[in-house]
């Protein structure tokens, strides 16, 4: 009884809290952005003209009757704004339409591809952040030391390198020349690597993860280092040092908390892109995920699939942005909830 | 006597024109080894891009399917300096492809396209972002709000994915592989130009937000207030007073945008969405990707060219940033 009352009380205090109003306001802000992207996405289809004419190019002997029935099947016989509204209502109900190739429902296709991408991306993002934070901090602590110069030039190299090319180099060296790792796919197709399903999975993950981590690492380290440098020169760090705190405490308890902001923004962007995957990395390693499927769908102009994947990425990015904004409030109390 | 001497010295100095901010920046830039290294790489890339066709061992080639049999040289030859059967170490510096073209020549002929992509994408991006940033930052209120919402749409956008779809749609419409610009009579590659325009149209958002921020900051400074009190028009304030103050930031951002544009075009071409009639570096990578088990040299060297060029522009950008905005120096 008393616990029930405390739950209602805490719930009503949550409703009235500044945090709740803040979240609601941010959610409302997301609506126009979402609609804007959905409108642009939808009208991209019409820049291409009639998707059925593309089918006709592929199958010249198709009859006019078949075309008409296909038109009705895909709902292409209605006026454009009606088509948009139909598409949007379907989308909000989780129905993404049917693929122009084979006519299978897009949400089923996406569901079956998404897991591979999420697996690859989550592992890479976690690794990248775990590695980059200590390296960035150390680099800032000893600015212009040999270690710092090495780290900064390697990370500048990282942002200058085409992602897919790093993948190509790894495949050439480790798969083709040394024969140590599989060059394609997400699991052993002809045989199991290292005679064990789990080890096989790891063998397939090593190179794609290495590529993704390296690219993210480069970005992250540059961000953390630049922020840390600025903060280590600030007055409150000087004050913290003067009051006799250990260097470790100064850095990890006071400075890091302030330096982490832009990193979290970047983390949010990466989380939003989890679903998008890295199309180039997936393409190079023939990873059966969403990114590679997107490239194929764009090549074949399979619009329902392209639009479906785009809208999912958009939603993920918006949600990730919201999560970042909320995280900011907890990390940095100076941010006012407006 | 001494004071007199001092006075003369001061007079002598004041006869000389004071060092302009550009001269000061150049002096600061010269001291930055990484920046100078970047500048050297960039100048070398421009040199190869402009004069490359004079010293490339083989002429520029058409697309993969249009190659005539007589054009074909040796097929799948490794770089000559690695090939024990090849007496001439310099015959094929980067090896040859499965269709018998010389990778070294292809890389040299591709350089001009890389420069074309980098400069034109950046020109479009910067023009758009300056216009949007200036309007949003100067006029504020609802205009600002609207433009910033639009830029948010572009930031949230999965840009690469959208670029792929757009490029695919519009390159389908290309007829002639080359367009001739009437008056100056220069040929430009049609498909590549479509790619470039689309890349330019999709990347303005973050630069526009940066320029808007600077506009907001400078708009509130006292000298603008003074100018306004003197009765200057908005146009005069924007073009004569705010934009010149932004020039250094614009130069720095442009250099970094060139680097980014080159990477993006390489990615688009590599994924198979590029213009098959212009052999850019990304295009070489795409053409030989399926046979890279054998012709690994045709993947490694064009990629190295991309890496080096982008690295050069990034170093240059960082160096310029240190030289022009010493306040922002890490």
XYZ file of C-alpha atoms in Angstrom:
668
model
C 0.000 0.000 0.000
C 2.649 2.461 1.045
C 4.923 1.374 -1.771
C 2.089 1.924 -4.242
C 1.604 5.439 -2.957
C 5.286 6.216 -3.239
C 5.242 4.980 -6.821
C 2.341 7.295 -7.706
C 4.065 10.124 -5.913
C 7.345 9.605 -7.715
C 5.465 9.231 -10.988
C 3.639 12.525 -10.554
C 6.857 14.231 -9.543
C 8.403 12.817 -12.703
C 5.549 14.260 -14.802
C 6.016 17.652 -13.239
C 9.791 17.586 -13.361
C 11.846 19.802 -15.607
C 13.467 16.695 -17.060
C 10.158 15.334 -18.260
C 9.158 18.610 -19.895
C 12.575 18.754 -21.500
C 12.208 15.277 -22.981
C 8.728 16.046 -24.273
C 9.951 19.237 -25.894
C 12.840 17.410 -27.556
C 10.437 14.738 -28.790
C 8.225 17.423 -30.320
C 11.272 18.954 -32.000
C 11.982 15.617 -33.620
C 8.660 15.529 -35.458
C 9.413 18.181 -38.127
C 12.864 16.724 -38.735
C 11.358 13.277 -39.132
C 8.641 14.539 -41.487
C 11.194 16.516 -43.491
C 13.346 13.469 -44.049
C 10.348 11.294 -44.845
C 9.147 13.793 -47.475
C 12.581 14.070 -49.081
C 13.000 10.287 -48.995
C 9.661 9.780 -50.602
C 10.142 12.274 -53.387
C 13.514 10.845 -54.273
C 11.491 8.029 -55.772
C 9.805 10.449 -58.116
C 13.063 11.963 -59.245
C 13.773 8.525 -60.625
C 10.532 8.313 -62.523
C 8.483 5.180 -62.684
C 10.146 2.215 -60.948
C 8.186 -0.068 -63.241
C 9.921 1.320 -66.302
C 13.129 0.013 -64.770
C 11.534 -3.430 -64.491
C 10.544 -3.058 -68.127
C 14.161 -2.413 -69.118
C 15.145 -5.614 -67.342
C 12.287 -7.641 -68.911
C 11.504 -6.197 -72.368
C 8.839 -8.815 -73.147
C 6.608 -7.893 -70.188
C 2.998 -7.173 -71.225
C 1.084 -3.962 -70.598
C -1.479 -5.894 -68.530
C 1.204 -7.195 -66.200
C 2.510 -3.654 -65.783
C -0.988 -2.398 -64.912
C -1.548 -5.131 -62.363
C 1.891 -4.484 -60.861
C 0.984 -0.802 -60.619
C -2.121 -1.621 -58.625
C -0.200 -4.183 -56.542
C 2.369 -1.579 -55.483
C -0.243 1.225 -55.203
C 1.419 3.294 -57.929
C -1.862 4.155 -59.669
C -2.879 6.771 -57.068
C -1.853 10.471 -57.004
C 1.523 11.256 -55.429
C 0.398 13.011 -52.188
C -2.018 10.128 -51.493
C 0.797 7.684 -52.111
C 2.955 9.615 -49.645
C 0.268 9.564 -46.959
C -0.359 5.873 -47.527
C 3.331 5.175 -47.303
C 3.719 7.244 -44.122
C 0.767 5.643 -42.310
C 2.018 2.217 -43.284
C 5.494 3.176 -42.129
C 4.249 4.304 -38.719
C 2.501 0.959 -38.347
C 5.758 -0.820 -39.042
C 4.853 -1.771 -42.603
C 7.561 -0.756 -45.056
C 6.014 -2.085 -48.244
C 7.317 -4.805 -50.506
C 10.634 -5.138 -52.249
C 10.499 -4.505 -55.990
C 12.771 -7.521 -56.394
C 10.859 -10.620 -55.417
C 8.044 -8.753 -53.641
C 8.961 -9.822 -50.122
C 7.949 -7.507 -47.233
C 10.718 -5.024 -46.498
C 10.462 -5.197 -42.714
C 11.074 -8.949 -42.769
C 14.095 -8.454 -45.018
C 15.467 -5.691 -42.816
C 14.897 -7.737 -39.690
C 16.931 -10.605 -41.067
C 19.814 -8.335 -42.131
C 19.911 -6.017 -39.144
C 21.258 -8.484 -36.582
C 24.532 -9.024 -38.434
C 25.096 -5.284 -38.662
C 24.222 -4.590 -35.040
C 26.580 -7.325 -33.885
C 29.472 -5.937 -35.905
C 28.836 -2.319 -34.984
C 28.246 -2.794 -31.251
C 31.483 -4.695 -30.784
C 33.429 -2.083 -32.760
C 31.944 0.929 -31.002
C 32.506 -0.503 -27.532
C 36.090 -1.438 -28.344
C 36.818 1.910 -29.964
C 35.589 3.893 -26.975
C 37.303 1.664 -24.456
C 40.630 2.121 -26.217
C 40.432 5.747 -27.287
C 39.659 7.414 -23.953
C 42.868 6.406 -22.109
C 44.993 7.028 -25.215
C 43.498 10.474 -25.796
C 44.000 11.447 -22.163
C 47.590 10.267 -22.081
C 48.301 12.078 -25.305
C 46.947 15.330 -23.897
C 48.816 14.895 -20.597
C 52.132 14.724 -22.385
C 51.532 17.162 -25.240
C 54.269 17.151 -27.917
C 55.995 14.154 -26.290
C 57.147 11.389 -28.635
C 54.154 9.302 -27.725
C 51.806 12.212 -28.403
C 53.346 12.985 -31.783
C 53.109 9.316 -32.754
C 49.478 9.054 -31.655
C 48.402 12.272 -33.371
C 50.101 11.470 -36.651
C 48.711 7.931 -36.680
C 45.230 9.256 -36.017
C 45.556 11.916 -38.717
C 46.559 9.057 -40.982
C 43.431 7.250 -39.849
C 41.098 10.060 -40.814
C 42.894 10.383 -44.160
C 42.522 6.731 -45.086
C 39.615 5.433 -47.117
C 37.886 2.897 -44.846
C 37.396 0.383 -47.599
C 41.037 0.540 -48.622
C 42.219 -0.420 -45.142
C 39.887 -3.416 -45.433
C 41.373 -4.327 -48.800
C 44.899 -4.172 -47.410
C 43.967 -6.406 -44.472
C 42.332 -8.950 -46.788
C 45.335 -8.998 -49.106
C 47.761 -9.512 -46.233
C 45.915 -11.733 -43.767
C 43.629 -13.726 -46.054
C 45.424 -13.999 -49.361
C 49.108 -13.835 -48.464
C 49.118 -15.411 -44.994
C 45.849 -17.374 -45.154
C 45.170 -16.687 -41.479
C 41.677 -15.207 -41.596
C 38.528 -15.544 -43.722
C 38.180 -12.835 -46.384
C 34.401 -12.659 -46.640
C 31.104 -13.386 -44.940
C 29.987 -13.537 -41.335
C 30.313 -17.266 -40.739
C 32.155 -20.196 -42.229
C 30.436 -21.157 -45.458
C 32.690 -23.881 -46.879
C 34.181 -24.951 -43.559
C 34.484 -23.795 -39.971
C 37.488 -21.690 -39.154
C 39.473 -23.022 -36.228
C 37.056 -26.010 -35.949
C 34.596 -24.372 -33.574
C 31.447 -22.317 -34.254
C 32.361 -19.642 -31.709
C 35.971 -19.349 -32.825
C 34.698 -19.289 -36.404
C 32.515 -16.323 -35.582
C 35.457 -14.553 -33.987
C 37.652 -15.277 -36.998
C 35.115 -13.620 -39.283
C 34.726 -10.630 -36.982
C 38.404 -9.765 -36.489
C 39.130 -7.834 -39.689
C 35.853 -5.889 -40.104
C 35.980 -4.917 -36.439
C 39.621 -3.879 -36.766
C 38.764 -1.567 -39.677
C 35.781 0.019 -37.946
C 37.676 0.439 -34.675
C 40.654 2.054 -36.378
C 38.499 4.626 -38.143
C 36.502 5.487 -35.024
C 39.626 5.470 -32.890
C 41.250 8.117 -35.045
C 38.250 10.445 -34.747
C 37.834 9.838 -31.024
C 41.433 10.351 -30.054
C 41.596 13.667 -31.909
C 38.432 14.837 -30.151
C 39.418 13.741 -26.654
C 42.931 15.101 -26.971
C 41.785 18.531 -28.176
C 39.229 18.829 -25.360
C 41.543 17.557 -22.669
C 44.231 20.030 -23.700
C 41.838 22.925 -23.330
C 40.537 21.729 -19.990
C 43.908 20.867 -18.466
C 44.797 24.563 -18.856
C 41.675 25.813 -17.106
C 41.649 27.434 -13.700
C 39.663 24.793 -11.874
C 42.154 22.092 -12.855
C 44.896 24.329 -11.490
C 42.846 24.789 -8.329
C 42.266 21.047 -8.027
C 45.997 20.440 -8.397
C 46.838 23.196 -5.933
C 44.584 21.666 -3.331
C 46.863 18.637 -3.386
C 44.706 16.086 -5.149
C 46.519 13.276 -6.892
C 47.060 13.756 -10.601
C 44.974 10.665 -11.260
C 42.021 12.070 -9.367
C 42.333 15.472 -11.033
C 42.239 13.942 -14.466
C 39.716 11.154 -14.100
C 37.377 12.816 -11.639
C 37.416 16.458 -12.749
C 38.924 16.975 -16.174
C 37.537 13.909 -17.961
C 33.996 14.703 -16.963
C 34.250 18.007 -18.774
C 36.152 16.671 -21.757
C 33.716 13.890 -22.445
C 30.911 16.037 -23.940
C 31.886 16.061 -27.621
C 32.881 12.419 -27.329
C 29.374 11.579 -26.217
C 27.975 13.515 -29.164
C 30.161 11.438 -31.417
C 29.106 8.260 -29.628
C 25.494 9.253 -30.251
C 26.123 9.684 -33.945
C 27.821 6.295 -34.072
C 24.943 4.681 -32.173
C 22.519 6.196 -34.642
C 24.545 4.755 -37.445
C 24.614 1.276 -35.898
C 21.781 0.189 -38.114
C 23.212 1.887 -41.167
C 26.365 -0.016 -40.520
C 29.350 0.985 -42.490
C 28.305 0.239 -46.052
C 31.881 0.305 -47.291
C 33.281 -2.050 -44.650
C 30.395 -4.441 -45.141
C 30.863 -4.284 -48.899
C 34.581 -5.038 -48.728
C 34.139 -7.976 -46.363
C 30.914 -9.189 -48.031
C 29.280 -8.902 -44.617
C 25.606 -9.899 -44.965
C 24.318 -6.815 -43.133
C 22.108 -3.823 -43.798
C 24.848 -1.571 -45.169
C 25.753 -3.941 -47.981
C 22.082 -4.636 -48.729
C 21.501 -0.922 -48.929
C 24.235 -0.578 -51.530
C 22.691 -3.392 -53.574
C 19.196 -1.939 -53.238
C 20.424 1.503 -54.297
C 22.177 -0.048 -57.273
C 19.014 -1.877 -58.321
C 16.843 1.165 -57.463
C 14.722 -1.019 -55.183
C 13.040 1.968 -53.555
C 10.886 0.333 -50.859
C 14.017 -1.274 -49.395
C 16.056 1.941 -49.707
C 13.331 4.039 -48.095
C 12.739 1.494 -45.358
C 16.399 1.372 -44.369
C 16.682 5.173 -44.574
C 13.718 5.741 -42.295
C 14.987 3.227 -39.746
C 18.368 4.943 -39.683
C 16.673 8.320 -39.313
C 14.640 7.158 -36.356
C 17.677 5.564 -34.722
C 19.694 8.753 -35.168
C 16.946 10.935 -33.728
C 16.527 8.649 -30.726
C 20.284 8.548 -30.201
C 20.396 12.360 -30.338
C 17.711 12.535 -27.688
C 19.631 10.127 -25.507
C 22.739 12.279 -25.881
C 20.858 15.402 -24.873
C 19.592 13.645 -21.763
C 23.035 12.272 -20.952
C 24.475 15.776 -21.242
C 22.151 17.015 -18.507
C 23.496 14.389 -16.118
C 27.145 14.837 -17.043
C 27.207 18.611 -17.154
C 24.991 20.288 -14.538
C 25.699 23.682 -16.116
C 23.294 22.823 -18.921
C 19.940 24.261 -18.033
C 16.789 22.370 -18.896
C 15.063 24.768 -21.203
C 72.319 61.227 -29.032
C 71.075 57.803 -28.109
C 67.502 58.891 -28.058
C 68.024 60.539 -31.416
C 69.332 57.303 -32.818
C 66.379 55.500 -31.401
C 64.065 58.026 -32.946
C 65.686 57.524 -36.359
C 65.366 53.813 -36.025
C 61.692 54.089 -35.294
C 61.297 56.384 -38.271
C 63.111 53.888 -40.482
C 60.858 51.107 -39.349
C 57.692 53.061 -39.851
C 58.688 53.799 -43.448
C 58.300 50.111 -44.195
C 54.745 48.920 -44.605
C 53.648 47.028 -41.515
C 53.435 43.268 -42.020
C 49.939 42.322 -43.099
C 48.092 39.639 -41.161
C 48.712 37.301 -44.123
C 52.464 37.843 -43.940
C 52.351 37.142 -40.224
C 50.317 34.003 -40.834
C 52.719 32.843 -43.552
C 55.661 33.320 -41.228
C 53.864 31.298 -38.562
C 52.896 28.632 -41.111
C 56.472 28.205 -42.330
C 57.584 27.210 -38.848
C 55.059 24.341 -38.771
C 56.848 21.352 -40.315
C 53.721 19.209 -40.682
C 51.858 22.023 -42.418
C 54.688 22.672 -44.859
C 54.886 18.946 -45.577
C 51.163 19.007 -46.339
C 51.628 21.992 -48.643
C 54.388 20.154 -50.526
C 52.164 17.097 -51.013
C 49.291 19.283 -52.215
C 51.557 21.144 -54.650
C 52.908 17.837 -55.974
C 49.358 16.577 -56.514
C 48.472 19.745 -58.421
C 51.635 19.410 -60.509
C 50.824 15.795 -61.448
C 47.210 16.743 -62.103
C 48.100 19.553 -64.485
C 51.181 18.172 -66.249
C 50.622 14.435 -65.690
C 49.492 13.701 -69.236
C 52.908 14.846 -70.510
C 54.912 12.284 -68.585
C 52.484 9.387 -68.118
C 53.949 6.342 -69.900
C 50.642 5.391 -71.536
C 47.781 7.588 -72.768
C 44.509 8.062 -70.874
C 42.138 5.194 -71.465
C 38.378 4.927 -72.026
C 36.135 2.890 -69.752
C 36.584 -0.803 -69.078
C 34.150 -2.058 -71.692
C 35.136 0.400 -74.421
C 38.804 -0.620 -74.472
C 39.779 -1.743 -77.940
C 41.838 -4.920 -78.281
C 44.842 -3.118 -79.774
C 45.007 -0.932 -76.704
C 45.648 -3.863 -74.426
C 49.152 -4.328 -73.134
C 50.397 -7.053 -70.826
C 47.749 -8.514 -68.577
C 48.131 -8.999 -64.801
C 51.834 -8.102 -64.715
C 53.131 -7.358 -61.218
C 55.106 -4.140 -60.668
C 58.211 -4.522 -62.822
C 60.656 -3.994 -59.949
C 59.130 -7.058 -58.238
C 59.027 -9.148 -61.386
C 62.165 -11.302 -61.921
C 61.227 -12.009 -65.554
C 61.053 -8.341 -66.474
C 64.475 -6.817 -67.286
C 63.224 -3.218 -67.385
C 62.540 -2.204 -63.782
C 60.505 0.821 -64.816
C 58.244 -0.670 -67.467
C 55.165 -1.031 -65.253
C 55.873 0.782 -62.010
C 52.545 -0.175 -60.396
C 51.842 -3.318 -62.436
C 49.047 -3.907 -64.933
C 45.351 -4.762 -64.576
C 43.400 -7.823 -65.776
C 42.319 -5.801 -68.816
C 45.889 -4.884 -69.640
C 46.139 -1.243 -68.627
C 49.070 0.292 -66.795
C 48.107 1.175 -63.207
C 50.791 3.868 -62.950
C 49.387 5.726 -65.967
C 45.832 5.318 -64.721
C 46.800 6.815 -61.364
C 48.513 9.775 -63.049
C 45.578 10.447 -65.369
C 43.208 10.083 -62.412
C 44.937 12.869 -60.488
C 43.246 15.659 -62.428
C 39.838 14.193 -61.649
C 40.710 14.064 -57.968
C 41.583 17.753 -58.044
C 38.419 18.490 -60.022
C 36.318 16.648 -57.435
C 38.037 18.234 -54.443
C 37.854 21.808 -55.696
C 34.375 21.758 -57.211
C 32.699 19.935 -54.318
C 34.318 22.380 -51.920
C 33.304 25.393 -54.026
C 29.660 24.277 -54.051
C 29.674 23.305 -50.379
C 31.311 26.530 -49.233
C 29.104 28.764 -51.406
C 25.992 27.118 -49.998
C 27.185 27.115 -46.420
C 28.323 30.741 -46.529
C 24.981 31.891 -47.928
C 22.964 29.818 -45.446
C 25.244 30.591 -42.501
C 25.312 34.307 -43.262
C 21.555 34.634 -43.626
C 20.833 32.552 -40.546
C 23.487 34.191 -38.399
C 22.876 37.765 -39.492
C 19.093 37.956 -39.658
C 18.386 35.560 -36.807
C 14.829 35.054 -35.570
C 12.572 32.759 -37.591
C 14.874 32.708 -40.620
C 17.631 31.340 -38.408
C 15.279 28.854 -36.823
C 14.018 27.589 -40.167
C 17.469 27.296 -41.745
C 18.876 25.529 -38.706
C 16.000 23.002 -38.712
C 16.748 22.339 -42.398
C 20.427 21.906 -41.645
C 19.482 19.478 -38.864
C 17.606 17.418 -41.419
C 20.772 17.292 -43.498
C 22.898 16.383 -40.482
C 20.630 13.563 -39.328
C 20.450 12.285 -42.881
C 22.436 9.174 -43.666
C 24.247 11.290 -46.259
C 26.353 8.625 -47.961
C 23.338 6.414 -48.482
C 21.323 9.243 -49.981
C 24.189 10.291 -52.189
C 24.347 6.752 -53.567
C 20.672 6.765 -54.546
C 20.848 10.225 -56.106
C 24.019 9.471 -58.013
C 22.526 6.245 -59.290
C 19.351 7.986 -60.473
C 21.066 10.876 -62.183
C 23.959 9.023 -63.794
C 21.348 6.868 -65.542
C 20.338 9.996 -67.443
C 23.832 10.728 -68.765
C 24.109 10.555 -72.542
C 27.480 11.839 -73.722
C 30.376 10.899 -71.456
C 31.876 14.373 -71.853
C 30.296 17.822 -71.900
C 31.944 20.763 -73.598
C 31.603 24.119 -71.926
C 30.827 26.482 -74.847
C 32.934 29.630 -74.470
C 36.160 28.406 -72.866
C 35.958 25.146 -74.794
C 36.924 22.811 -71.975
C 35.663 19.271 -71.773
C 34.299 18.124 -68.440
C 33.234 14.582 -67.576
C 29.435 14.527 -67.364
C 28.899 11.639 -64.968
C 31.611 12.784 -62.582
C 30.158 16.292 -62.575
C 26.811 14.883 -61.465
C 28.548 13.036 -58.624
C 30.380 16.238 -57.675
C 27.253 18.401 -57.638
C 25.388 15.890 -55.488
C 28.304 15.588 -53.044
C 28.406 19.393 -52.842
C 24.680 19.713 -52.206
C 24.743 17.197 -49.359
C 27.646 18.399 -47.265
C 26.959 22.033 -46.465
C 25.127 21.587 -43.177
C 27.966 21.386 -40.668
C 29.989 24.152 -42.348
C 26.903 26.377 -42.481
C 26.406 25.926 -38.741
C 30.025 26.875 -38.092
C 29.709 30.031 -40.210
C 26.417 30.908 -38.552
C 28.077 30.658 -35.166
C 30.876 33.012 -36.252
C 28.328 35.448 -37.690
C 26.432 35.439 -34.404
C 29.641 36.144 -32.513
C 30.930 38.923 -34.766
C 27.517 40.539 -35.194
C 27.516 41.408 -31.498
C 31.003 43.000 -31.484
C 31.413 46.708 -30.934
C 32.853 47.641 -34.293
C 29.731 46.363 -36.014
C 27.626 48.439 -33.669
C 29.793 51.454 -34.506
C 29.408 50.791 -38.225
C 25.676 50.536 -37.817
C 25.616 53.807 -35.895
C 27.420 55.377 -38.872
C 24.501 54.271 -41.029
C 26.032 51.347 -42.926
C 23.626 49.077 -44.752
C 23.250 45.389 -43.920
C 24.914 44.419 -47.198
C 27.927 46.577 -46.397
C 28.208 45.140 -42.905
C 27.999 41.557 -44.191
C 30.379 41.904 -47.121
C 32.835 44.536 -45.931
C 33.034 43.776 -42.247
C 31.891 40.303 -41.238
C 32.964 38.138 -44.182
C 36.581 39.408 -44.301
C 36.823 38.506 -40.624
C 35.707 34.988 -41.458
C 38.116 34.494 -44.333
C 40.700 32.610 -42.294
C 38.127 30.153 -40.924
C 36.728 29.664 -44.418
C 40.172 28.864 -45.814
C 40.852 26.299 -43.084
C 37.481 24.614 -43.460
C 37.853 24.552 -47.257
C 41.113 22.664 -47.048
C 39.559 20.041 -44.776
C 36.460 19.865 -46.988
C 38.620 19.127 -50.040
C 40.132 16.180 -48.179
C 36.709 14.927 -47.170
C 35.295 15.343 -50.693
C 38.107 13.285 -52.205
C 37.461 10.467 -49.719
C 33.736 10.589 -50.385
C 34.107 10.448 -54.160
C 36.500 7.518 -53.822
C 33.909 5.715 -51.701
C 31.090 6.414 -54.156
C 33.190 5.189 -57.079
C 34.448 2.179 -55.176
C 30.908 1.060 -54.376
C 30.238 1.082 -58.120
C 28.167 4.257 -58.332
C 30.798 6.411 -60.008
C 31.175 7.496 -63.594
C 32.592 4.560 -65.562
C 33.916 6.908 -68.257
C 36.284 8.804 -65.979
C 38.946 6.645 -64.448
C 39.223 8.180 -60.997
C 41.263 6.471 -58.297
C 38.114 5.044 -56.747
C 37.139 3.722 -60.151
C 40.436 1.831 -60.507
C 39.844 0.268 -57.083
C 36.329 -0.748 -58.114
C 37.392 -2.246 -61.451
C 40.019 -4.497 -59.907
C 38.303 -5.322 -56.618
C 36.946 -8.681 -57.797
C 40.426 -9.803 -58.872
C 42.414 -8.385 -55.996
C 43.577 -11.827 -54.925
C 45.887 -11.768 -57.966
C 46.308 -8.121 -58.934
C 46.800 -6.751 -55.424
C 49.052 -4.005 -56.855
C 46.072 -2.482 -58.682
C 44.369 -2.033 -55.291
C 47.324 -0.921 -53.210
C 48.795 1.876 -55.334
C 45.632 3.855 -56.214
C 44.636 3.605 -52.547
C 48.046 4.940 -51.521
C 47.504 7.869 -53.888
C 44.173 8.673 -52.216
C 45.682 8.314 -48.748
C 48.622 10.585 -49.547
C 46.494 13.293 -51.172
C 43.911 13.371 -48.409
C 46.670 13.290 -45.801
C 48.290 16.279 -47.527
C 45.109 18.348 -47.507
C 44.427 17.418 -43.875
C 47.962 18.409 -42.812
C 47.636 21.645 -44.776
C 44.296 22.376 -43.134
C 45.652 21.745 -39.634
C 48.714 23.866 -40.395
C 46.597 26.726 -41.752
C 44.366 26.499 -38.717
C 47.370 26.909 -36.406
C 48.754 29.772 -38.485
C 45.543 31.715 -39.050
C 43.750 31.168 -35.746
C 46.527 31.057 -33.162
C 43.912 31.401 -30.440
C 42.495 28.002 -31.299
C 45.858 26.288 -31.189
C 45.865 23.162 -29.072
